Coordinates of C-alpha atoms in Angstrom, one line a residue:
A839 CA 62.4 30.6 -3.6
G840 CA 60.6 28.5 -1.0
I841 CA 62.0 30.4 1.9
G842 CA 61.1 33.8 0.4
A843 CA 57.6 32.6 -0.3
G844 CA 57.3 31.2 3.2
L845 CA 58.4 34.5 4.7
A846 CA 56.0 36.5 2.6
C847 CA 53.1 34.2 3.5
S848 CA 54.0 34.4 7.2
A849 CA 54.1 38.2 7.1
Q850 CA 50.6 38.2 5.5
L851 CA 49.1 35.5 7.7
T852 CA 50.0 37.3 11.0
G853 CA 47.2 39.6 10.2
I854 CA 49.0 42.9 10.8
N855 CA 47.5 44.4 7.7
A856 CA 44.0 43.6 8.9
I857 CA 44.8 45.0 12.3
V858 CA 46.1 48.3 10.8
F859 CA 43.2 48.5 8.3
Y860 CA 40.5 47.8 10.9
S861 CA 42.2 49.6 13.9
P862 CA 39.9 52.6 13.7
T863 CA 36.9 50.3 13.9
I864 CA 38.6 48.2 16.7
F865 CA 39.3 51.4 18.7
R866 CA 35.8 52.8 18.1
D867 CA 34.1 49.5 19.0
A868 CA 36.1 49.4 22.2
G869 CA 34.5 52.7 23.2
M870 CA 37.5 54.9 22.5
S871 CA 37.2 58.4 21.1
D872 CA 39.4 60.1 18.6
V873 CA 40.2 56.9 16.8
L874 CA 42.2 58.5 14.0
V875 CA 44.7 59.9 16.6
L876 CA 44.9 56.5 18.3
T877 CA 45.3 54.7 14.9
V878 CA 48.1 56.9 13.6
G879 CA 49.6 57.5 17.1
L880 CA 49.6 54.1 18.7
V881 CA 49.7 51.7 15.8
G882 CA 52.0 53.9 13.7
A883 CA 54.4 54.6 16.6
W884 CA 54.4 50.9 17.6
N885 CA 55.3 49.8 14.1
F886 CA 58.0 52.5 13.9
L887 CA 59.6 51.6 17.2
T888 CA 59.5 47.9 16.8
V889 CA 61.5 48.2 13.6
F890 CA 64.4 49.5 15.6
V891 CA 64.0 46.8 18.2
A892 CA 64.0 44.1 15.4
V893 CA 67.1 45.6 13.7
A894 CA 69.0 45.6 17.0
L895 CA 68.0 42.0 17.8
V896 CA 68.5 40.5 14.4
D897 CA 72.3 40.6 14.6
R898 CA 72.3 39.2 18.1
L899 CA 69.7 36.5 17.8
G900 CA 69.5 35.7 14.1
R901 CA 66.7 36.0 11.7
R902 CA 65.1 32.5 12.2
P903 CA 64.7 32.7 16.0
L904 CA 63.5 36.3 15.8
M905 CA 60.9 35.3 13.2
L906 CA 59.7 32.3 15.1
V907 CA 59.3 34.3 18.3
A908 CA 57.6 37.2 16.5
L909 CA 55.2 34.8 14.7
A910 CA 54.3 33.2 18.1
G911 CA 53.7 36.6 19.7
M912 CA 51.6 37.9 16.8
T913 CA 49.5 34.7 16.8
A914 CA 48.9 34.9 20.5
S915 CA 48.1 38.6 20.3
A916 CA 45.6 38.0 17.4
L917 CA 43.9 35.2 19.4
V918 CA 43.7 37.4 22.5
L919 CA 42.2 40.3 20.5
A920 CA 39.7 38.0 18.8
A921 CA 38.7 36.3 22.1
S922 CA 38.3 39.6 23.9
Y923 CA 35.9 41.0 21.3
L924 CA 34.0 37.7 21.3
L925 CA 33.7 37.6 25.1
F926 CA 33.4 41.3 25.9
Q927 CA 31.5 42.7 22.9
H928 CA 28.6 43.8 25.1
Q929 CA 30.8 45.3 27.9
P930 CA 32.6 48.3 26.5
L931 CA 34.8 48.9 29.5
L932 CA 36.2 45.3 29.4
C933 CA 36.5 45.5 25.6
H934 CA 38.5 48.8 26.0
V935 CA 40.9 47.2 28.5
A936 CA 41.3 44.1 26.3
T937 CA 42.2 46.2 23.3
V938 CA 45.0 47.9 25.2

């Protein structure tokens, strides 16, 4: 039960739900137009494609190493996104580049 709870918490603590929920605002604040297409297109396509990558890798690498690498990557990505908005909030071009 502890492992399942830990996995569920780690999935929520990565912040992907917040990124998906706020992605229209993130894209709009970054100076991008047509945020709905970007949200559905980029975020949705990325989530869809990474499922296939994860399924292919889970048999080769195992669940634990894949989860640890994914958590580290998602943590780093969230920190870079937060830092870019904090540092470049008054410079739309840099904020746009940092979002991508």
